[in-house]
PDB file of C-alpha atoms in Angstrom:
ATOM      1  CA  MET A   1       0.000   0.000   0.000  1.00 40.00           C
ATOM      2  CA  THR A   2       1.412   3.409  -1.001  1.00 39.00           C
ATOM      3  CA  THR A   3       1.520   6.211   1.527  1.00 42.00           C
ATOM      4  CA  PRO A   4       0.339   9.662   0.360  1.00 50.00           C
ATOM      5  CA  SER A   5       3.180  12.169   0.079  1.00 50.00           C
ATOM      6  CA  ALA A   6       3.391  15.286   2.243  1.00 51.00           C
ATOM      7  CA  GLY A   7       2.614  17.380  -0.846  1.00 57.00           C
ATOM      8  CA  HIS A   8      -0.634  15.497  -1.443  1.00 64.00           C
ATOM      9  CA  ILE A   9      -1.622  15.838   2.205  1.00 61.00           C
ATOM     10  CA  ASP A  10      -0.956  19.608   2.104  1.00 84.00           C
ATOM     11  CA  SER A  11      -2.896  19.863  -1.163  1.00 86.00           C
ATOM     12  CA  ASP A  12      -5.895  17.944   0.194  1.00 89.00           C
ATOM     13  CA  ARG A  13      -5.883  19.949   3.430  1.00 90.00           C
ATOM     14  CA  ALA A  14      -5.710  23.239   1.496  1.00 91.00           C
ATOM     15  CA  ARG A  15      -8.560  22.167  -0.819  1.00 92.00           C
ATOM     16  CA  ALA A  16     -10.746  21.214   2.148  1.00 93.00           C
ATOM     17  CA  ALA A  17      -9.987  24.512   3.908  1.00 93.00           C
ATOM     18  CA  LEU A  18     -10.698  26.655   0.842  1.00 92.00           C
ATOM     19  CA  SER A  19     -13.859  24.691   0.049  1.00 91.00           C
ATOM     20  CA  ALA A  20     -15.059  25.395   3.602  1.00 92.00           C
ATOM     21  CA  VAL A  21     -14.860  29.132   2.828  1.00 91.00           C
ATOM     22  CA  ARG A  22     -17.988  28.806   0.704  1.00 89.00           C
ATOM     23  CA  GLY A  23     -19.925  27.443   3.678  1.00 88.00           C
ATOM     24  CA  GLU A  24     -18.773  30.288   5.912  1.00 89.00           C
ATOM     25  CA  VAL A  25     -19.700  32.966   3.371  1.00 89.00           C
ATOM     26  CA  ALA A  26     -23.161  31.376   3.036  1.00 87.00           C
ATOM     27  CA  LYS A  27     -23.783  32.433   6.676  1.00 86.00           C
ATOM     28  CA  THR A  28     -24.003  36.065   5.525  1.00 88.00           C
ATOM     29  CA  VAL A  29     -24.597  35.978   1.746  1.00 87.00           C
ATOM     30  CA  VAL A  30     -27.462  34.003   0.211  1.00 85.00           C
ATOM     31  CA  GLY A  31     -26.583  32.503  -3.177  1.00 81.00           C
ATOM     32  CA  GLN A  32     -23.802  34.135  -5.253  1.00 83.00           C
ATOM     33  CA  ASP A  33     -21.735  30.938  -5.023  1.00 85.00           C
ATOM     34  CA  SER A  34     -20.154  31.584  -8.424  1.00 88.00           C
ATOM     35  CA  ALA A  35     -18.755  34.907  -7.159  1.00 90.00           C
ATOM     36  CA  VAL A  36     -17.248  33.197  -4.089  1.00 90.00           C
ATOM     37  CA  ALA A  37     -15.698  30.536  -6.358  1.00 92.00           C
ATOM     38  CA  GLY A  38     -14.379  33.339  -8.578  1.00 93.00           C
ATOM     39  CA  ILE A  39     -12.578  35.030  -5.678  1.00 92.00           C
ATOM     40  CA  LEU A  40     -11.042  31.682  -4.633  1.00 93.00           C
ATOM     41  CA  ILE A  41      -9.883  31.051  -8.212  1.00 95.00           C
ATOM     42  CA  ALA A  42      -8.363  34.555  -8.353  1.00 94.00           C
ATOM     43  CA  LEU A  43      -6.455  33.822  -5.137  1.00 93.00           C
ATOM     44  CA  LEU A  44      -5.203  30.489  -6.474  1.00 94.00           C
ATOM     45  CA  CYS A  45      -4.072  32.072  -9.755  1.00 94.00           C
ATOM     46  CA  ARG A  46      -2.656  35.221  -8.108  1.00 92.00           C
ATOM     47  CA  GLY A  47      -5.054  37.224 -10.239  1.00 92.00           C
ATOM     48  CA  HIS A  48      -7.790  39.802  -9.706  1.00 93.00           C
ATOM     49  CA  ILE A  49     -11.564  39.824 -10.045  1.00 93.00           C
ATOM     50  CA  LEU A  50     -14.137  42.366 -11.210  1.00 93.00           C
ATOM     51  CA  LEU A  51     -17.585  42.006  -9.610  1.00 91.00           C
ATOM     52  CA  GLU A  52     -20.429  43.658 -11.498  1.00 88.00           C
ATOM     53  CA  GLY A  53     -23.959  44.066 -10.225  1.00 84.00           C
ATOM     54  CA  VAL A  54     -26.660  46.595  -9.431  1.00 82.00           C
ATOM     55  CA  PRO A  55     -26.558  48.205  -5.965  1.00 81.00           C
ATOM     56  CA  GLY A  56     -27.815  45.990  -3.161  1.00 80.00           C
ATOM     57  CA  VAL A  57     -26.751  42.522  -4.347  1.00 82.00           C
ATOM     58  CA  ALA A  58     -24.141  42.203  -1.549  1.00 82.00           C
ATOM     59  CA  LYS A  59     -20.942  42.787  -3.547  1.00 85.00           C
ATOM     60  CA  THR A  60     -19.185  44.515  -0.636  1.00 85.00           C
ATOM     61  CA  LEU A  61     -20.565  42.102   1.974  1.00 87.00           C
ATOM     62  CA  LEU A  62     -19.399  39.168  -0.158  1.00 89.00           C
ATOM     63  CA  VAL A  63     -15.779  40.353  -0.286  1.00 88.00           C
ATOM     64  CA  ARG A  64     -15.731  41.191   3.434  1.00 88.00           C
ATOM     65  CA  SER A  65     -17.154  37.756   4.254  1.00 89.00           C
ATOM     66  CA  VAL A  66     -14.563  35.945   2.111  1.00 90.00           C
ATOM     67  CA  ALA A  67     -11.752  37.890   3.808  1.00 89.00           C
ATOM     68  CA  ALA A  68     -13.125  36.990   7.263  1.00 89.00           C
ATOM     69  CA  ALA A  69     -13.361  33.297   6.343  1.00 91.00           C
ATOM     70  CA  LEU A  70      -9.829  33.324   4.902  1.00 89.00           C
ATOM     71  CA  ASP A  71      -8.166  35.011   7.883  1.00 83.00           C
ATOM     72  CA  VAL A  72      -6.434  37.542   5.614  1.00 87.00           C
ATOM     73  CA  ASP A  73      -6.064  41.310   5.922  1.00 88.00           C
ATOM     74  CA  THR A  74      -8.554  43.332   3.905  1.00 88.00           C
ATOM     75  CA  LYS A  75      -9.018  47.030   3.190  1.00 90.00           C
ATOM     76  CA  ARG A  76     -11.733  48.915   1.339  1.00 90.00           C
ATOM     77  CA  VAL A  77     -11.367  51.961  -0.902  1.00 90.00           C
ATOM     78  CA  GLN A  78     -14.470  53.831  -2.031  1.00 89.00           C
ATOM     79  CA  PHE A  79     -13.536  55.153  -5.466  1.00 88.00           C
ATOM     80  CA  THR A  80     -14.820  58.681  -6.070  1.00 87.00           C
ATOM     81  CA  PRO A  81     -14.157  61.382  -8.711  1.00 88.00           C
ATOM     82  CA  ASP A  82     -11.792  63.269  -6.356  1.00 88.00           C
ATOM     83  CA  LEU A  83      -9.734  60.241  -5.274  1.00 88.00           C
ATOM     84  CA  MET A  84      -6.012  60.729  -5.999  1.00 88.00           C
ATOM     85  CA  PRO A  85      -3.487  57.989  -6.909  1.00 86.00           C
ATOM     86  CA  GLY A  86      -1.643  58.536  -3.620  1.00 87.00           C
ATOM     87  CA  ASP A  87      -4.863  57.840  -1.737  1.00 88.00           C
ATOM     88  CA  VAL A  88      -4.634  54.280  -3.073  1.00 89.00           C
ATOM     89  CA  THR A  89      -0.919  53.517  -3.265  1.00 88.00           C
ATOM     90  CA  GLY A  90       0.438  55.685  -0.465  1.00 85.00           C
ATOM     91  CA  SER A  91       2.700  58.726  -0.593  1.00 82.00           C
ATOM     92  CA  LEU A  92       5.831  60.367   0.773  1.00 80.00           C
ATOM     93  CA  VAL A  93       5.247  62.337   3.964  1.00 83.00           C
ATOM     94  CA  PHE A  94       7.678  64.875   5.410  1.00 76.00           C
ATOM     95  CA  ASP A  95       8.830  63.996   8.921  1.00 76.00           C
ATOM     96  CA  SER A  96       9.731  67.237  10.705  1.00 77.00           C
ATOM     97  CA  ALA A  97      11.601  65.332  13.436  1.00 77.00           C
ATOM     98  CA  THR A  98      14.110  63.830  10.999  1.00 78.00           C
ATOM     99  CA  SER A  99      13.720  66.403   8.210  1.00 75.00           C
ATOM    100  CA  GLU A 100      13.267  63.502   5.788  1.00 79.00           C
ATOM    101  CA  PHE A 101      10.487  62.140   3.639  1.00 80.00           C
ATOM    102  CA  THR A 102       9.130  58.741   4.699  1.00 81.00           C
ATOM    103  CA  PHE A 103       6.754  56.489   2.804  1.00 82.00           C
ATOM    104  CA  ARG A 104       3.294  56.076   4.276  1.00 85.00           C
ATOM    105  CA  GLU A 105       1.591  52.953   2.906  1.00 85.00           C
ATOM    106  CA  GLY A 106      -1.809  53.296   1.257  1.00 87.00           C
ATOM    107  CA  PRO A 107      -4.711  50.838   1.496  1.00 91.00           C
ATOM    108  CA  VAL A 108      -3.283  48.827  -1.422  1.00 91.00           C
ATOM    109  CA  PHE A 109      -0.880  47.242   1.097  1.00 93.00           C
ATOM    110  CA  THR A 110      -3.225  44.434   2.092  1.00 92.00           C
ATOM    111  CA  ASN A 111      -4.118  40.879   1.060  1.00 91.00           C
ATOM    112  CA  LEU A 112      -7.605  41.495  -0.310  1.00 91.00           C
ATOM    113  CA  LEU A 113      -8.306  45.014  -1.561  1.00 92.00           C
ATOM    114  CA  LEU A 114     -11.956  45.891  -2.115  1.00 91.00           C
ATOM    115  CA  ALA A 115     -11.974  48.581  -4.802  1.00 90.00           C
ATOM    116  CA  ASP A 116     -15.585  49.730  -4.522  1.00 89.00           C
ATOM    117  CA  GLU A 117     -17.125  51.313  -7.649  1.00 87.00           C
ATOM    118  CA  ILE A 118     -13.813  51.447  -9.481  1.00 87.00           C
ATOM    119  CA  ASN A 119     -15.446  53.079 -12.507  1.00 84.00           C
ATOM    120  CA  ARG A 120     -16.329  56.188 -10.455  1.00 86.00           C
ATOM    121  CA  THR A 121     -12.755  57.486 -10.347  1.00 84.00           C
ATOM    122  CA  PRO A 122     -10.771  59.151 -13.190  1.00 84.00           C
ATOM    123  CA  PRO A 123      -8.378  57.113 -15.377  1.00 83.00           C
ATOM    124  CA  LYS A 124      -5.280  58.480 -13.591  1.00 84.00           C
ATOM    125  CA  THR A 125      -6.385  56.944 -10.285  1.00 84.00           C
ATOM    126  CA  GLN A 126      -7.597  53.765 -11.992  1.00 82.00           C
ATOM    127  CA  ALA A 127      -4.135  53.453 -13.554  1.00 81.00           C
ATOM    128  CA  SER A 128      -2.476  53.735 -10.132  1.00 80.00           C
ATOM    129  CA  LEU A 129      -3.712  50.199  -9.520  1.00 83.00           C
ATOM    130  CA  LEU A 130      -2.198  48.816 -12.738  1.00 79.00           C
ATOM    131  CA  GLU A 131       1.356  48.393 -11.436  1.00 79.00           C
ATOM    132  CA  ALA A 132       0.091  46.933  -8.170  1.00 86.00           C
ATOM    133  CA  MET A 133      -2.112  44.444 -10.027  1.00 88.00           C
ATOM    134  CA  GLU A 134       0.497  43.396 -12.571  1.00 85.00           C
ATOM    135  CA  GLU A 135       3.784  43.642 -10.653  1.00 86.00           C
ATOM    136  CA  HIS A 136       2.540  43.188  -7.058  1.00 87.00           C
ATOM    137  CA  GLN A 137       4.497  46.284  -6.088  1.00 87.00           C
ATOM    138  CA  VAL A 138       4.116  50.062  -5.926  1.00 87.00           C
ATOM    139  CA  SER A 139       6.794  52.519  -7.099  1.00 82.00           C
ATOM    140  CA  ILE A 140       6.973  55.825  -5.254  1.00 80.00           C
ATOM    141  CA  ASP A 141       9.602  58.340  -6.357  1.00 77.00           C
ATOM    142  CA  GLY A 142      11.362  55.542  -8.261  1.00 77.00           C
ATOM    143  CA  GLU A 143      11.546  53.282  -5.196  1.00 82.00           C
ATOM    144  CA  PRO A 144       9.698  49.933  -5.429  1.00 86.00           C
ATOM    145  CA  HIS A 145       7.641  48.794  -2.436  1.00 87.00           C
ATOM    146  CA  PRO A 146       6.546  45.125  -2.627  1.00 91.00           C
ATOM    147  CA  LEU A 147       2.967  44.257  -1.685  1.00 91.00           C
ATOM    148  CA  PRO A 148       2.019  41.499   0.780  1.00 90.00           C
ATOM    149  CA  SER A 149       1.337  37.970  -0.439  1.00 87.00           C
ATOM    150  CA  PRO A 150      -1.330  37.005  -1.311  1.00 89.00           C
ATOM    151  CA  PHE A 151      -2.566  40.191  -2.976  1.00 91.00           C
ATOM    152  CA  VAL A 152      -5.886  40.261  -4.810  1.00 92.00           C
ATOM    153  CA  VAL A 153      -7.946  43.207  -6.034  1.00 92.00           C
ATOM    154  CA  ALA A 154     -11.692  42.588  -5.899  1.00 92.00           C
ATOM    155  CA  ALA A 155     -13.174  45.562  -7.738  1.00 90.00           C
ATOM    156  CA  THR A 156     -16.879  46.326  -8.039  1.00 88.00           C
ATOM    157  CA  GLN A 157     -18.776  48.355 -10.575  1.00 85.00           C
ATOM    158  CA  ASN A 158     -22.414  49.269 -11.162  1.00 78.00           C
ATOM    159  CA  PRO A 159     -23.579  48.437 -14.721  1.00 72.00           C
ATOM    160  CA  VAL A 160     -26.681  50.651 -14.776  1.00 65.00           C
ATOM    161  CA  GLU A 161     -25.448  54.141 -13.816  1.00 62.00           C
ATOM    162  CA  TYR A 162     -23.182  55.839 -16.338  1.00 60.00           C
ATOM    163  CA  GLU A 163     -23.429  59.479 -15.246  1.00 63.00           C
ATOM    164  CA  GLY A 164     -20.187  60.480 -13.540  1.00 61.00           C
ATOM    165  CA  THR A 165     -18.420  57.235 -14.381  1.00 73.00           C
ATOM    166  CA  TYR A 166     -15.183  56.497 -16.225  1.00 75.00           C
ATOM    167  CA  PRO A 167     -15.462  53.105 -17.983  1.00 78.00           C
ATOM    168  CA  LEU A 168     -12.385  50.945 -17.541  1.00 79.00           C
ATOM    169  CA  PRO A 169     -10.252  50.904 -20.703  1.00 76.00           C
ATOM    170  CA  GLU A 170      -9.561  47.577 -22.427  1.00 78.00           C
ATOM    171  CA  ALA A 171      -5.966  47.517 -21.158  1.00 76.00           C
ATOM    172  CA  GLN A 172      -7.148  47.631 -17.542  1.00 78.00           C
ATOM    173  CA  LEU A 173     -10.063  45.236 -18.040  1.00 84.00           C
ATOM    174  CA  ASP A 174      -7.533  42.775 -19.437  1.00 85.00           C
ATOM    175  CA  ARG A 175      -5.667  42.887 -16.098  1.00 86.00           C
ATOM    176  CA  PHE A 176      -8.641  41.306 -14.356  1.00 92.00           C
ATOM    177  CA  LEU A 177      -8.385  37.544 -14.454  1.00 94.00           C
ATOM    178  CA  LEU A 178     -12.148  37.162 -14.025  1.00 94.00           C
ATOM    179  CA  LYS A 179     -15.300  39.206 -14.296  1.00 93.00           C
ATOM    180  CA  VAL A 180     -18.330  37.831 -12.464  1.00 91.00           C
ATOM    181  CA  THR A 181     -21.820  39.301 -12.656  1.00 88.00           C
ATOM    182  CA  LEU A 182     -23.859  39.120  -9.458  1.00 88.00           C
ATOM    183  CA  PRO A 183     -27.496  38.693 -10.511  1.00 86.00           C
ATOM    184  CA  LEU A 184     -30.585  39.689  -8.604  1.00 88.00           C
ATOM    185  CA  PRO A 185     -31.599  36.732  -6.406  1.00 87.00           C
ATOM    186  CA  PRO A 186     -34.500  34.409  -7.264  1.00 90.00           C
ATOM    187  CA  ARG A 187     -37.664  34.692  -5.135  1.00 92.00           C
ATOM    188  CA  GLU A 188     -36.690  31.907  -2.696  1.00 91.00           C
ATOM    189  CA  ASP A 189     -33.275  33.461  -2.031  1.00 88.00           C
ATOM    190  CA  GLU A 190     -34.789  36.909  -1.550  1.00 91.00           C
ATOM    191  CA  ILE A 191     -37.231  35.516   1.023  1.00 93.00           C
ATOM    192  CA  ALA A 192     -34.255  33.898   2.809  1.00 90.00           C
ATOM    193  CA  ILE A 193     -32.435  37.259   2.840  1.00 89.00           C
ATOM    194  CA  LEU A 194     -35.428  39.035   4.367  1.00 91.00           C
ATOM    195  CA  SER A 195     -35.886  36.229   6.920  1.00 91.00           C
ATOM    196  CA  ARG A 196     -32.291  36.709   8.093  1.00 88.00           C
ATOM    197  CA  HIS A 197     -32.773  40.452   8.503  1.00 88.00           C
ATOM    198  CA  ALA A 198     -36.077  39.897  10.305  1.00 91.00           C
ATOM    199  CA  GLY A 199     -34.186  37.612  12.669  1.00 86.00           C
ATOM    200  CA  GLY A 200     -31.698  40.339  13.591  1.00 85.00           C
ATOM    201  CA  PHE A 201     -28.906  39.808  11.049  1.00 84.00           C
ATOM    202  CA  ASP A 202     -26.516  42.793  10.952  1.00 84.00           C
ATOM    203  CA  PRO A 203     -24.331  42.888   7.797  1.00 81.00           C
ATOM    204  CA  ARG A 204     -21.866  45.152   9.635  1.00 80.00           C
ATOM    205  CA  ASN A 205     -21.213  42.470  12.278  1.00 80.00           C
ATOM    206  CA  LEU A 206     -19.670  39.458  10.541  1.00 79.00           C
ATOM    207  CA  ALA A 207     -18.524  37.903  13.829  1.00 78.00           C
ATOM    208  CA  GLY A 208     -22.085  38.060  15.098  1.00 78.00           C
ATOM    209  CA  ALA A 209     -23.196  36.148  11.998  1.00 81.00           C
ATOM    210  CA  GLY A 210     -20.885  33.319  13.037  1.00 82.00           C
ATOM    211  CA  ILE A 211     -18.191  33.624  10.345  1.00 86.00           C
ATOM    212  CA  THR A 212     -14.906  32.165  11.583  1.00 88.00           C
ATOM    213  CA  PRO A 213     -11.568  31.818   9.771  1.00 90.00           C
ATOM    214  CA  VAL A 214     -11.417  28.367   8.146  1.00 91.00           C
ATOM    215  CA  ALA A 215      -8.445  28.899   5.803  1.00 91.00           C
ATOM    216  CA  SER A 216      -5.130  30.707   6.170  1.00 89.00           C
ATOM    217  CA  PRO A 217      -2.540  32.297   3.859  1.00 89.00           C
ATOM    218  CA  ALA A 218      -0.601  29.013   4.207  1.00 90.00           C
ATOM    219  CA  ASP A 219      -3.570  27.135   2.724  1.00 92.00           C
ATOM    220  CA  ILE A 220      -3.697  29.613  -0.143  1.00 92.00           C
ATOM    221  CA  ALA A 221       0.051  29.161  -0.780  1.00 92.00           C
ATOM    222  CA  ALA A 222      -0.348  25.356  -0.735  1.00 93.00           C
ATOM    223  CA  GLY A 223      -3.266  25.679  -3.156  1.00 94.00           C
ATOM    224  CA  VAL A 224      -1.252  27.908  -5.502  1.00 94.00           C
ATOM    225  CA  ALA A 225       1.537  25.299  -5.576  1.00 94.00           C
ATOM    226  CA  ALA A 226      -0.941  22.450  -6.142  1.00 95.00           C
ATOM    227  CA  VAL A 227      -2.711  24.236  -9.014  1.00 95.00           C
ATOM    228  CA  ARG A 228       0.627  24.566 -10.823  1.00 94.00           C
ATOM    229  CA  GLN A 229       0.895  20.769 -10.756  1.00 94.00           C
ATOM    230  CA  VAL A 230      -2.485  20.222 -12.453  1.00 95.00           C
ATOM    231  CA  SER A 231      -1.795  18.589 -15.823  1.00 95.00           C
ATOM    232  CA  VAL A 232      -3.258  19.791 -19.122  1.00 95.00           C
ATOM    233  CA  ALA A 233      -3.358  17.433 -22.107  1.00 95.00           C
ATOM    234  CA  PRO A 234      -2.141  18.800 -25.481  1.00 96.00           C
ATOM    235  CA  ALA A 235      -5.660  18.381 -26.877  1.00 96.00           C
ATOM    236  CA  VAL A 236      -7.087  20.617 -24.119  1.00 96.00           C
ATOM    237  CA  LEU A 237      -4.377  23.227 -24.731  1.00 96.00           C
ATOM    238  CA  GLY A 238      -5.380  23.175 -28.402  1.00 96.00           C
ATOM    239  CA  TYR A 239      -9.037  23.549 -27.392  1.00 96.00           C
ATOM    240  CA  ILE A 240      -8.258  26.716 -25.408  1.00 96.00           C
ATOM    241  CA  VAL A 241      -6.249  28.189 -28.294  1.00 96.00           C
ATOM    242  CA  ASP A 242      -8.966  27.339 -30.835  1.00 95.00           C
ATOM    243  CA  ILE A 243     -11.615  29.107 -28.690  1.00 96.00           C
ATOM    244  CA  ALA A 244      -9.408  32.207 -28.525  1.00 95.00           C
ATOM    245  CA  ARG A 245      -8.818  32.129 -32.275  1.00 94.00           C
ATOM    246  CA  ALA A 246     -12.534  31.654 -32.964  1.00 94.00           C
ATOM    247  CA  THR A 247     -13.306  34.932 -31.175  1.00 94.00           C
ATOM    248  CA  ARG A 248     -10.798  36.749 -33.393  1.00 93.00           C
ATOM    249  CA  MET A 249     -12.680  35.559 -36.472  1.00 92.00           C
ATOM    250  CA  SER A 250     -16.139  36.549 -35.222  1.00 90.00           C
ATOM    251  CA  PRO A 251     -17.762  39.205 -37.464  1.00 90.00           C
ATOM    252  CA  SER A 252     -19.501  40.678 -34.386  1.00 88.00           C
ATOM    253  CA  LEU A 253     -16.257  41.444 -32.535  1.00 86.00           C
ATOM    254  CA  SER A 254     -13.735  44.224 -33.087  1.00 87.00           C
ATOM    255  CA  LEU A 255     -11.438  42.755 -30.426  1.00 86.00           C
ATOM    256  CA  GLY A 256     -10.961  39.033 -29.842  1.00 88.00           C
ATOM    257  CA  VAL A 257      -9.167  37.121 -27.104  1.00 90.00           C
ATOM    258  CA  SER A 258      -5.418  37.803 -26.922  1.00 91.00           C
ATOM    259  CA  PRO A 259      -2.765  35.224 -25.977  1.00 92.00           C
ATOM    260  CA  ARG A 260      -2.910  36.710 -22.451  1.00 92.00           C
ATOM    261  CA  GLY A 261      -6.623  35.886 -22.362  1.00 93.00           C
ATOM    262  CA  ALA A 262      -5.922  32.303 -23.485  1.00 95.00           C
ATOM    263  CA  THR A 263      -3.284  32.004 -20.754  1.00 95.00           C
ATOM    264  CA  ALA A 264      -5.822  33.302 -18.221  1.00 96.00           C
ATOM    265  CA  LEU A 265      -8.348  30.656 -19.308  1.00 96.00           C
ATOM    266  CA  LEU A 266      -5.680  27.982 -18.866  1.00 97.00           C
ATOM    267  CA  ALA A 267      -4.963  29.254 -15.325  1.00 96.00           C
ATOM    268  CA  THR A 268      -8.600  29.491 -14.220  1.00 96.00           C
ATOM    269  CA  SER A 269      -9.404  26.050 -15.692  1.00 97.00           C
ATOM    270  CA  ARG A 270      -6.554  24.487 -13.725  1.00 97.00           C
ATOM    271  CA  ALA A 271      -7.693  26.166 -10.513  1.00 96.00           C
ATOM    272  CA  TRP A 272     -11.285  25.007 -11.032  1.00 96.00           C
ATOM    273  CA  ALA A 273     -10.120  21.449 -11.779  1.00 96.00           C
ATOM    274  CA  TRP A 274      -8.104  21.397  -8.532  1.00 96.00           C
ATOM    275  CA  LEU A 275     -10.984  22.821  -6.477  1.00 94.00           C
ATOM    276  CA  SER A 276     -13.147  20.087  -8.001  1.00 93.00           C
ATOM    277  CA  GLY A 277     -10.756  17.441  -6.699  1.00 93.00           C
ATOM    278  CA  ARG A 278      -8.913  16.584  -9.918  1.00 93.00           C
ATOM    279  CA  ASP A 279      -5.270  16.870 -10.972  1.00 92.00           C
ATOM    280  CA  PHE A 280      -6.074  17.253 -14.674  1.00 94.00           C
ATOM    281  CA  VAL A 281      -8.134  19.698 -16.767  1.00 96.00           C
ATOM    282  CA  THR A 282     -11.151  18.590 -18.790  1.00 95.00           C
ATOM    283  CA  PRO A 283     -12.866  20.457 -21.661  1.00 96.00           C
ATOM    284  CA  ASP A 284     -15.817  20.970 -19.275  1.00 95.00           C
ATOM    285  CA  ASP A 285     -13.517  22.946 -16.943  1.00 95.00           C
ATOM    286  CA  VAL A 286     -12.579  25.183 -19.865  1.00 96.00           C
ATOM    287  CA  LYS A 287     -16.219  25.718 -20.852  1.00 95.00           C
ATOM    288  CA  ALA A 288     -17.225  26.414 -17.233  1.00 94.00           C
ATOM    289  CA  LEU A 289     -14.683  29.247 -16.887  1.00 95.00           C
ATOM    290  CA  ALA A 290     -14.759  30.643 -20.437  1.00 95.00           C
ATOM    291  CA  GLN A 291     -17.475  33.271 -19.916  1.00 94.00           C
ATOM    292  CA  SER A 292     -16.087  34.748 -16.688  1.00 94.00           C
ATOM    293  CA  THR A 293     -12.484  34.656 -17.956  1.00 95.00           C
ATOM    294  CA  LEU A 294     -12.944  35.868 -21.531  1.00 94.00           C
ATOM    295  CA  ALA A 295     -16.138  37.915 -21.964  1.00 91.00           C
ATOM    296  CA  HIS A 296     -14.745  41.148 -20.497  1.00 91.00           C
ATOM    297  CA  ARG A 297     -11.760  40.973 -22.857  1.00 91.00           C
ATOM    298  CA  LEU A 298     -13.925  41.150 -25.992  1.00 90.00           C
ATOM    299  CA  GLY A 299     -14.830  44.290 -27.925  1.00 87.00           C
ATOM    300  CA  MET A 300     -18.137  44.444 -29.793  1.00 86.00           C
ATOM    301  CA  ARG A 301     -18.516  46.110 -33.186  1.00 87.00           C
ATOM    302  CA  PRO A 302     -20.929  49.094 -33.027  1.00 87.00           C
ATOM    303  CA  GLU A 303     -23.261  47.548 -35.604  1.00 87.00           C
ATOM    304  CA  ALA A 304     -23.528  44.351 -33.545  1.00 82.00           C
ATOM    305  CA  GLU A 305     -24.332  46.399 -30.432  1.00 79.00           C
ATOM    306  CA  LEU A 306     -27.059  48.270 -32.345  1.00 83.00           C
ATOM    307  CA  GLU A 307     -28.571  44.921 -33.303  1.00 84.00           C
ATOM    308  CA  GLY A 308     -28.732  43.996 -29.613  1.00 81.00           C
ATOM    309  CA  VAL A 309     -26.193  41.183 -29.811  1.00 84.00           C
ATOM    310  CA  SER A 310     -24.657  40.376 -26.417  1.00 88.00           C
ATOM    311  CA  VAL A 311     -21.009  39.593 -25.724  1.00 89.00           C
ATOM    312  CA  SER A 312     -21.947  36.372 -23.923  1.00 91.00           C
ATOM    313  CA  ALA A 313     -23.977  35.164 -26.926  1.00 92.00           C
ATOM    314  CA  VAL A 314     -21.080  35.869 -29.308  1.00 92.00           C
ATOM    315  CA  LEU A 315     -18.648  34.052 -26.997  1.00 93.00           C
ATOM    316  CA  ASP A 316     -21.035  31.091 -26.701  1.00 93.00           C
ATOM    317  CA  ALA A 317     -21.220  30.904 -30.499  1.00 93.00           C
ATOM    318  CA  ALA A 318     -17.414  30.946 -30.736  1.00 93.00           C
ATOM    319  CA  ILE A 319     -17.109  28.185 -28.111  1.00 94.00           C
ATOM    320  CA  ASN A 320     -19.764  26.049 -29.830  1.00 94.00           C
ATOM    321  CA  SER A 321     -17.951  26.404 -33.167  1.00 93.00           C
ATOM    322  CA  VAL A 322     -14.869  24.620 -31.774  1.00 93.00           C
ATOM    323  CA  PRO A 323     -14.888  20.793 -31.708  1.00 92.00           C
ATOM    324  CA  VAL A 324     -14.605  19.412 -28.162  1.00 92.00           C
ATOM    325  CA  PRO A 325     -11.584  17.095 -27.787  1.00 89.00           C
ATOM    326  CA  ARG A 326     -12.371  13.520 -26.795  1.00 81.00           C
TER     327      ARG A 326
END
């Protein structure tokens, strides 16, 4: 009888701990399981996630609940039109005692940064996050300051109000590994939400709701290492590439999936396979993550938008045009 290796034990323990996060978050947030899974996948891939939904669907509560269940540091920035880059990254402050400038860290120095309503701040402040998201560091006056590990940006935006907003440019959207839409809840879930509030639930008191840390940064690190060991067959790699290439040939799109987007789909598929208890990627994993990983990277042609064609429908058509490997 073979004995499981220490690596397998760590991997199994990390998977169990991260899977338990979903149960903890369910104590405060009804439904929205795909958004919780998206945040976990972003953590495992060292990526970032964009959460889109109308006001009142618990975007902020969701991120706070995940952070509480993960036992990681979290900070929140409310993005507004007058927010400056230094308000996010930090700035140099003059110390009169030493007559020197010292660096005061901004809220970006955390494990899970909630960037609330990111499309409400001007492009200059939006761009201040780009280096942090891509390089996991902040440069102030030419001096790099590394960010903690793990570091994930969970940004939210409201899709229905456009007055006073600054839509994220394609280059910044492409930096988000995933984009997940939080829908309005079905009737049963909405009744459950009201029942909780009628019973005294306070969304500002997560400890009172019974959320306890069930996973640690060590579990996340073990999960990151395990995901890198998930195997991908050549046929599945070809499937991912063919989906990306199919979007570039779509007459409805002005911008298809780039090689970075294909790489992102590979990463998210591996993370989902590992969370599902497998050490290999299937075509179903790729299909399950394609919409949330690729849709926000696509650009629609104006004539297609006028005809009412949706990005998700175009992406579905591209996926369905590619033969599934057997």
